[in-house]
Short mmCIF file of N, CA and C in Angstrom, two decimals:
data_model
loop_
_atom_site.label_atom_id
_atom_site.label_comp_id
_atom_site.label_asym_id
_atom_site.label_seq_id
_atom_site.Cartn_x
_atom_site.Cartn_y
_atom_site.Cartn_z
N LEU K 249 -56.12 -142.05 -14.05
CA LEU K 249 -57.16 -142.25 -14.64
C LEU K 249 -56.91 -143.64 -16.09
N ARG K 250 -55.65 -143.17 -15.82
CA ARG K 250 -54.68 -144.32 -17.55
C ARG K 250 -54.50 -145.43 -16.80
N VAL K 251 -54.90 -145.79 -15.68
CA VAL K 251 -54.33 -146.93 -14.71
C VAL K 251 -55.70 -147.91 -15.02
N PHE K 252 -56.58 -147.29 -14.93
CA PHE K 252 -57.87 -148.00 -15.11
C PHE K 252 -58.53 -148.29 -16.68
N ASP K 253 -57.66 -147.80 -17.73
CA ASP K 253 -58.11 -147.93 -19.09
C ASP K 253 -58.29 -149.37 -19.49
N LYS K 254 -57.11 -150.00 -18.79
CA LYS K 254 -57.16 -151.57 -19.18
C LYS K 254 -58.43 -152.60 -19.23
N LEU K 255 -58.77 -152.18 -17.74
CA LEU K 255 -59.35 -153.17 -17.01
C LEU K 255 -61.53 -152.65 -17.21
N LEU K 256 -61.51 -151.12 -17.91
CA LEU K 256 -62.83 -150.52 -18.75
C LEU K 256 -63.07 -151.47 -19.83
N PRO K 257 -64.46 -151.79 -20.13
CA PRO K 257 -64.60 -152.18 -21.76
C PRO K 257 -64.27 -150.92 -22.52
N ALA K 258 -63.81 -151.23 -24.29
CA ALA K 258 -63.90 -150.86 -25.01
C ALA K 258 -65.16 -149.49 -24.87
N SER K 259 -66.65 -150.69 -25.25
CA SER K 259 -68.04 -149.66 -25.06
C SER K 259 -68.89 -150.83 -24.18
N LEU K 260 -69.96 -149.53 -24.02
CA LEU K 260 -70.63 -150.45 -23.38
C LEU K 260 -72.10 -149.50 -23.87
N GLU K 261 -72.63 -150.97 -23.43
CA GLU K 261 -74.10 -151.43 -24.90
C GLU K 261 -75.52 -150.25 -23.63
N ARG K 262 -75.88 -149.10 -24.03
CA ARG K 262 -77.17 -149.07 -23.45
C ARG K 262 -78.48 -149.67 -24.12
N TYR K 263 -78.55 -149.65 -22.11
CA TYR K 263 -80.20 -150.29 -22.59
C TYR K 263 -81.54 -149.51 -21.96
N GLU K 264 -82.51 -149.72 -22.29
CA GLU K 264 -83.87 -149.32 -22.42
C GLU K 264 -84.79 -149.46 -22.55
N TRP K 265 -85.31 -150.30 -21.38
CA TRP K 265 -86.52 -150.96 -20.83
C TRP K 265 -87.42 -150.56 -21.05
N SER K 266 -87.82 -149.12 -21.41
CA SER K 266 -88.98 -149.03 -22.32
C SER K 266 -90.27 -149.51 -21.89
N ALA K 267 -90.26 -150.32 -20.69
CA ALA K 267 -91.37 -150.74 -19.96
C ALA K 267 -92.83 -150.10 -20.43
N PHE K 268 -93.15 -148.78 -20.90
CA PHE K 268 -93.99 -148.39 -21.26
C PHE K 268 -94.68 -148.09 -22.49
N GLN K 269 -93.67 -149.00 -23.41
CA GLN K 269 -94.36 -148.73 -24.75
C GLN K 269 -95.53 -149.48 -25.53
N ASN K 270 -95.78 -150.44 -24.72
CA ASN K 270 -96.46 -151.06 -25.49
C ASN K 270 -97.12 -152.19 -24.26
N LEU K 271 -97.97 -153.30 -24.39
CA LEU K 271 -98.00 -154.08 -23.32
C LEU K 271 -97.53 -155.69 -23.37
N THR K 272 -96.79 -156.05 -24.53
CA THR K 272 -95.74 -156.82 -24.02
C THR K 272 -94.30 -156.55 -23.10
N LYS K 273 -94.28 -155.00 -23.64
CA LYS K 273 -92.44 -154.70 -22.85
C LYS K 273 -92.93 -154.64 -21.39
N TYR K 274 -94.40 -154.25 -21.21
CA TYR K 274 -94.97 -153.69 -19.75
C TYR K 274 -94.88 -155.01 -19.04
N VAL K 275 -95.17 -156.57 -19.03
CA VAL K 275 -95.63 -157.11 -18.91
C VAL K 275 -94.47 -158.11 -18.75
N GLY K 276 -93.39 -158.15 -19.56
CA GLY K 276 -92.36 -158.76 -19.40
C GLY K 276 -91.35 -158.01 -18.60
N VAL K 277 -90.89 -156.73 -17.74
CA VAL K 277 -90.49 -155.54 -17.61
C VAL K 277 -91.38 -156.46 -15.87
N ALA K 278 -92.61 -156.28 -15.72
CA ALA K 278 -93.29 -156.35 -14.36
C ALA K 278 -93.16 -158.32 -13.76
N THR K 279 -93.13 -158.65 -14.75
CA THR K 279 -92.54 -160.16 -14.45
C THR K 279 -91.03 -160.38 -14.01
N PHE K 280 -89.98 -159.46 -13.77
CA PHE K 280 -88.62 -159.96 -14.36
C PHE K 280 -88.95 -158.90 -12.85
N CYS K 281 -89.39 -157.93 -12.52
CA CYS K 281 -89.74 -157.54 -11.07
C CYS K 281 -89.98 -158.16 -9.71
N VAL K 282 -91.26 -158.79 -10.48
CA VAL K 282 -91.92 -160.05 -9.60
C VAL K 282 -91.04 -161.20 -9.37
N MET K 283 -90.50 -161.96 -10.30
CA MET K 283 -89.15 -162.46 -10.06
C MET K 283 -88.13 -162.02 -8.85
N THR K 284 -87.55 -161.28 -9.40
CA THR K 284 -86.62 -160.57 -8.55
C THR K 284 -86.61 -160.39 -7.23
N LEU K 285 -88.14 -159.47 -7.03
CA LEU K 285 -88.88 -159.61 -5.35
C LEU K 285 -89.01 -161.20 -4.90
N VAL K 286 -89.94 -162.45 -5.44
CA VAL K 286 -89.34 -163.63 -5.44
C VAL K 286 -88.43 -164.04 -4.59
N ILE K 287 -87.33 -164.18 -5.73
CA ILE K 287 -85.45 -164.26 -4.90
C ILE K 287 -85.67 -163.65 -3.80
N ASP K 288 -85.78 -162.52 -3.09
CA ASP K 288 -84.92 -162.19 -2.55
C ASP K 288 -85.56 -161.79 -1.15
N CYS K 289 -87.15 -162.35 -1.32
CA CYS K 289 -88.17 -162.77 -0.22
C CYS K 289 -87.72 -164.14 -0.09
N ASN K 290 -87.11 -165.21 -0.72
CA ASN K 290 -86.68 -165.92 -0.32
C ASN K 290 -85.56 -166.63 0.65
N ASN K 291 -84.71 -165.05 0.25
CA ASN K 291 -83.76 -165.32 1.30
C ASN K 291 -84.05 -164.58 2.74
N PHE K 292 -84.86 -163.98 3.07
CA PHE K 292 -85.25 -164.32 4.28
C PHE K 292 -86.29 -165.10 4.70
N PHE K 293 -86.68 -165.21 4.05
CA PHE K 293 -87.73 -166.82 4.82
C PHE K 293 -86.56 -167.92 4.87
N TYR K 294 -86.02 -168.02 4.02
CA TYR K 294 -84.89 -169.03 4.73
C TYR K 294 -84.01 -168.72 5.72
N LYS K 295 -83.65 -167.58 5.58
CA LYS K 295 -83.11 -167.03 7.30
C LYS K 295 -84.32 -167.31 8.28
N TYR K 296 -85.26 -167.38 8.10
CA TYR K 296 -86.46 -167.69 9.44
C TYR K 296 -86.45 -169.13 9.34
N LEU K 297 -86.93 -169.63 8.48
CA LEU K 297 -87.05 -171.18 8.91
C LEU K 297 -85.98 -171.85 9.20
N ALA K 298 -85.29 -171.35 8.72
CA ALA K 298 -83.66 -172.52 9.57
C ALA K 298 -82.63 -171.57 10.34
N TRP K 299 -83.71 -170.70 10.90
CA TRP K 299 -83.10 -170.13 11.71
C TRP K 299 -81.08 -169.70 12.21
N ILE K 300 -80.79 -169.02 11.05
CA ILE K 300 -79.95 -168.49 10.48
C ILE K 300 -79.70 -166.79 10.36
N PRO K 301 -78.38 -166.62 11.65
CA PRO K 301 -78.10 -165.17 11.47
C PRO K 301 -77.92 -164.79 10.11
N ALA K 302 -78.47 -163.34 9.83
CA ALA K 302 -77.84 -162.66 8.38
C ALA K 302 -76.44 -162.53 8.35
N GLU K 303 -75.51 -162.77 9.76
CA GLU K 303 -74.37 -162.69 9.75
C GLU K 303 -73.08 -163.79 8.36
N HIS K 304 -74.18 -164.93 9.12
CA HIS K 304 -73.99 -166.31 8.49
C HIS K 304 -73.24 -166.36 6.96
N LEU K 305 -72.04 -167.12 7.34
CA LEU K 305 -71.68 -166.88 6.02
C LEU K 305 -72.46 -167.80 4.57
N LEU K 306 -73.26 -168.22 5.26
CA LEU K 306 -74.10 -169.36 4.20
C LEU K 306 -75.57 -167.33 3.58
N VAL K 307 -75.57 -167.37 4.14
CA VAL K 307 -76.52 -166.24 3.54
C VAL K 307 -75.37 -165.23 2.53
N LYS K 308 -74.38 -165.07 2.99
CA LYS K 308 -73.75 -163.86 2.03
C LYS K 308 -73.48 -164.48 0.86
N TYR K 309 -72.68 -165.81 0.75
CA TYR K 309 -72.46 -166.81 -0.36
C TYR K 309 -73.64 -166.79 -1.34
N ARG K 310 -75.32 -166.90 -0.66
CA ARG K 310 -75.51 -167.06 -1.77
C ARG K 310 -76.20 -165.80 -1.99
N VAL K 311 -77.06 -164.79 -1.54
CA VAL K 311 -76.60 -163.41 -1.92
C VAL K 311 -75.82 -162.91 -2.99
N ILE K 312 -74.39 -163.36 -3.14
CA ILE K 312 -73.43 -162.86 -4.32
C ILE K 312 -73.90 -163.96 -5.15
N LEU K 313 -74.10 -165.06 -5.12
CA LEU K 313 -74.64 -166.75 -6.40
C LEU K 313 -75.58 -165.56 -6.99
N TRP K 314 -76.36 -165.63 -6.84
CA TRP K 314 -77.22 -164.67 -6.73
C TRP K 314 -77.24 -163.67 -7.50
N GLY K 315 -76.72 -162.82 -7.05
CA GLY K 315 -76.19 -161.62 -7.28
C GLY K 315 -75.61 -161.81 -8.91
N PHE K 316 -74.37 -162.77 -9.12
CA PHE K 316 -73.30 -163.03 -10.45
C PHE K 316 -74.94 -163.83 -11.18
N VAL K 317 -75.85 -164.54 -10.97
CA VAL K 317 -76.90 -165.20 -12.10
C VAL K 317 -77.83 -163.98 -12.74
N ALA K 318 -77.53 -163.28 -11.48
CA ALA K 318 -78.82 -162.28 -12.24
C ALA K 318 -78.41 -160.98 -13.13
N ILE K 319 -76.79 -160.73 -13.40
CA ILE K 319 -75.95 -160.30 -14.08
C ILE K 319 -76.61 -160.98 -15.54
N ALA K 320 -75.92 -161.98 -15.87
CA ALA K 320 -76.74 -162.61 -17.46
C ALA K 320 -78.28 -162.83 -16.97
N THR K 321 -79.40 -163.14 -16.23
CA THR K 321 -79.86 -163.54 -16.36
C THR K 321 -80.78 -162.06 -16.88
N SER K 322 -80.76 -160.77 -15.95
CA SER K 322 -81.08 -160.03 -16.71
C SER K 322 -80.41 -159.54 -18.51
N LYS K 323 -79.79 -159.49 -18.75
CA LYS K 323 -78.94 -159.48 -20.31
C LYS K 323 -80.34 -160.31 -21.18
N GLU K 324 -80.31 -161.86 -20.64
CA GLU K 324 -81.23 -162.52 -21.47
C GLU K 324 -82.25 -162.16 -21.62
N TRP K 325 -82.93 -161.50 -19.93
CA TRP K 325 -84.19 -161.28 -20.07
C TRP K 325 -84.78 -160.26 -21.07
N TYR K 326 -83.56 -158.92 -20.71
CA TYR K 326 -83.69 -158.23 -21.58
C TYR K 326 -83.52 -158.24 -23.23
N GLU K 327 -83.24 -159.22 -23.71
CA GLU K 327 -83.23 -159.25 -24.89
C GLU K 327 -84.24 -160.24 -25.54
N TYR K 328 -84.86 -160.79 -24.64
CA TYR K 328 -86.64 -161.80 -24.76
C TYR K 328 -87.25 -160.26 -25.27
N VAL K 329 -87.42 -159.62 -24.04
CA VAL K 329 -88.50 -158.63 -24.45
C VAL K 329 -87.99 -157.57 -25.03
N SER K 330 -86.71 -156.67 -25.14
CA SER K 330 -86.74 -155.40 -25.90
C SER K 330 -86.66 -156.29 -27.83
N ASN K 331 -86.28 -157.83 -28.50
CA ASN K 331 -85.56 -157.68 -29.03
C ASN K 331 -86.65 -158.24 -30.02
N PRO K 332 -87.12 -158.04 -30.91
CA PRO K 332 -88.80 -158.48 -31.60
C PRO K 332 -88.07 -159.65 -32.40
N HIS K 333 -86.66 -160.10 -32.98
CA HIS K 333 -86.54 -161.88 -33.54
C HIS K 333 -85.83 -162.45 -32.54
N CYS K 334 -85.78 -161.84 -30.97
CA CYS K 334 -85.57 -162.82 -29.80
C CYS K 334 -86.70 -163.88 -29.69
N HIS K 335 -86.91 -165.29 -29.98
CA HIS K 335 -87.86 -165.92 -29.70
C HIS K 335 -88.20 -167.42 -28.24
N ARG K 336 -86.64 -166.79 -28.09
CA ARG K 336 -86.28 -167.68 -26.61
C ARG K 336 -85.59 -167.59 -25.51
N LEU K 337 -86.18 -167.59 -24.28
CA LEU K 337 -85.52 -167.54 -23.60
C LEU K 337 -83.89 -168.00 -22.96
N GLY K 338 -83.17 -167.41 -22.75
CA GLY K 338 -81.93 -168.03 -22.48
C GLY K 338 -81.69 -168.61 -21.10
N PRO K 339 -80.75 -169.86 -21.04
CA PRO K 339 -80.13 -170.88 -19.95
C PRO K 339 -80.78 -170.11 -18.85
N PHE K 340 -79.85 -169.55 -18.30
CA PHE K 340 -79.99 -168.22 -17.16
C PHE K 340 -81.28 -167.49 -16.20
N VAL K 341 -82.52 -167.67 -17.69
CA VAL K 341 -83.59 -167.51 -16.84
C VAL K 341 -83.98 -168.71 -16.78
N TRP K 342 -83.74 -169.90 -17.80
CA TRP K 342 -84.77 -170.99 -17.11
C TRP K 342 -84.11 -171.16 -15.87
N LEU K 343 -82.85 -171.24 -15.38
CA LEU K 343 -82.11 -171.05 -14.47
C LEU K 343 -82.44 -170.80 -13.47
N ALA K 344 -82.59 -169.61 -13.64
CA ALA K 344 -83.34 -168.89 -12.04
C ALA K 344 -85.00 -169.15 -11.84
N PHE K 345 -85.74 -169.40 -12.85
CA PHE K 345 -86.84 -169.14 -13.16
C PHE K 345 -87.18 -170.89 -11.79
N TYR K 346 -86.46 -171.71 -12.57
CA TYR K 346 -86.76 -172.73 -11.73
C TYR K 346 -86.10 -173.06 -10.43
N THR K 347 -85.10 -172.04 -10.50
CA THR K 347 -84.40 -172.30 -8.89
C THR K 347 -85.45 -171.66 -7.78
N SER K 348 -85.78 -170.44 -8.24
CA SER K 348 -86.47 -169.47 -7.68
C SER K 348 -87.97 -170.75 -6.84
N THR K 349 -88.52 -171.08 -8.26
CA THR K 349 -89.53 -172.11 -8.09
C THR K 349 -89.13 -173.10 -7.38
N ILE K 350 -88.29 -173.63 -6.54
CA ILE K 350 -87.85 -174.68 -6.01
C ILE K 350 -87.68 -173.80 -4.64
N GLU K 351 -87.21 -173.24 -4.38
CA GLU K 351 -87.02 -172.39 -3.33
C GLU K 351 -88.27 -172.23 -2.31
N LEU K 352 -88.94 -171.61 -3.28
CA LEU K 352 -90.23 -171.25 -2.98
C LEU K 352 -91.58 -172.85 -2.54
N LEU K 353 -91.17 -173.00 -3.04
CA LEU K 353 -92.73 -174.51 -2.79
C LEU K 353 -91.58 -174.94 -1.72
N SER K 354 -90.31 -175.47 -1.36
CA SER K 354 -89.60 -175.97 -0.52
C SER K 354 -90.26 -174.84 0.86
N VAL K 355 -90.13 -173.50 0.80
CA VAL K 355 -90.28 -172.68 2.17
C VAL K 355 -91.76 -172.66 1.80
N TYR K 356 -92.84 -172.94 0.39
CA TYR K 356 -93.85 -173.08 1.40
C TYR K 356 -94.46 -174.50 1.94
N LYS K 357 -93.78 -175.60 1.65
CA LYS K 357 -93.20 -177.15 2.42
C LYS K 357 -93.41 -176.68 3.68
N PHE K 358 -91.90 -176.28 4.39
CA PHE K 358 -91.38 -176.28 5.83
C PHE K 358 -91.92 -175.25 6.34
N ARG K 359 -93.09 -173.99 6.18
CA ARG K 359 -93.74 -173.18 6.89
C ARG K 359 -94.25 -173.66 7.69
N GLY K 360 -94.19 -172.33 8.84
CA GLY K 360 -95.01 -172.83 9.87
C GLY K 360 -96.41 -172.85 10.25
N LYS K 361 -96.60 -172.76 11.25
CA LYS K 361 -98.33 -172.65 11.49
C LYS K 361 -98.40 -171.53 11.52
N GLU K 362 -97.57 -170.68 11.60
CA GLU K 362 -98.09 -168.99 11.64
C GLU K 362 -97.79 -168.23 10.21
N PHE K 363 -97.61 -168.97 9.73
CA PHE K 363 -97.76 -168.41 8.01
C PHE K 363 -99.15 -168.91 7.96
#
């Protein structure tokens, strides 16, 4: 285990979302969950509309990219929801929101008659 001592951080920050503490936190956590589900659904909608198989590298790279964006986005969203002194959203939250909105609008535009 001493081999991994240099790779691990010196301390870990504990996150307490406390969604049911008050209405503001509940709405914030629910909004975060809805946006996460929209991003996940867009992945399946794009695969269906573009006829891309699940094993394709484009699908895998997209999931990996969103995974790295989700790390920074969740930290910024947590700070905004839980810190009473934080009054602005971070840039990764705005990037994720606008990117997922553009993806959702493009899925809506190119949908077939069966949607």
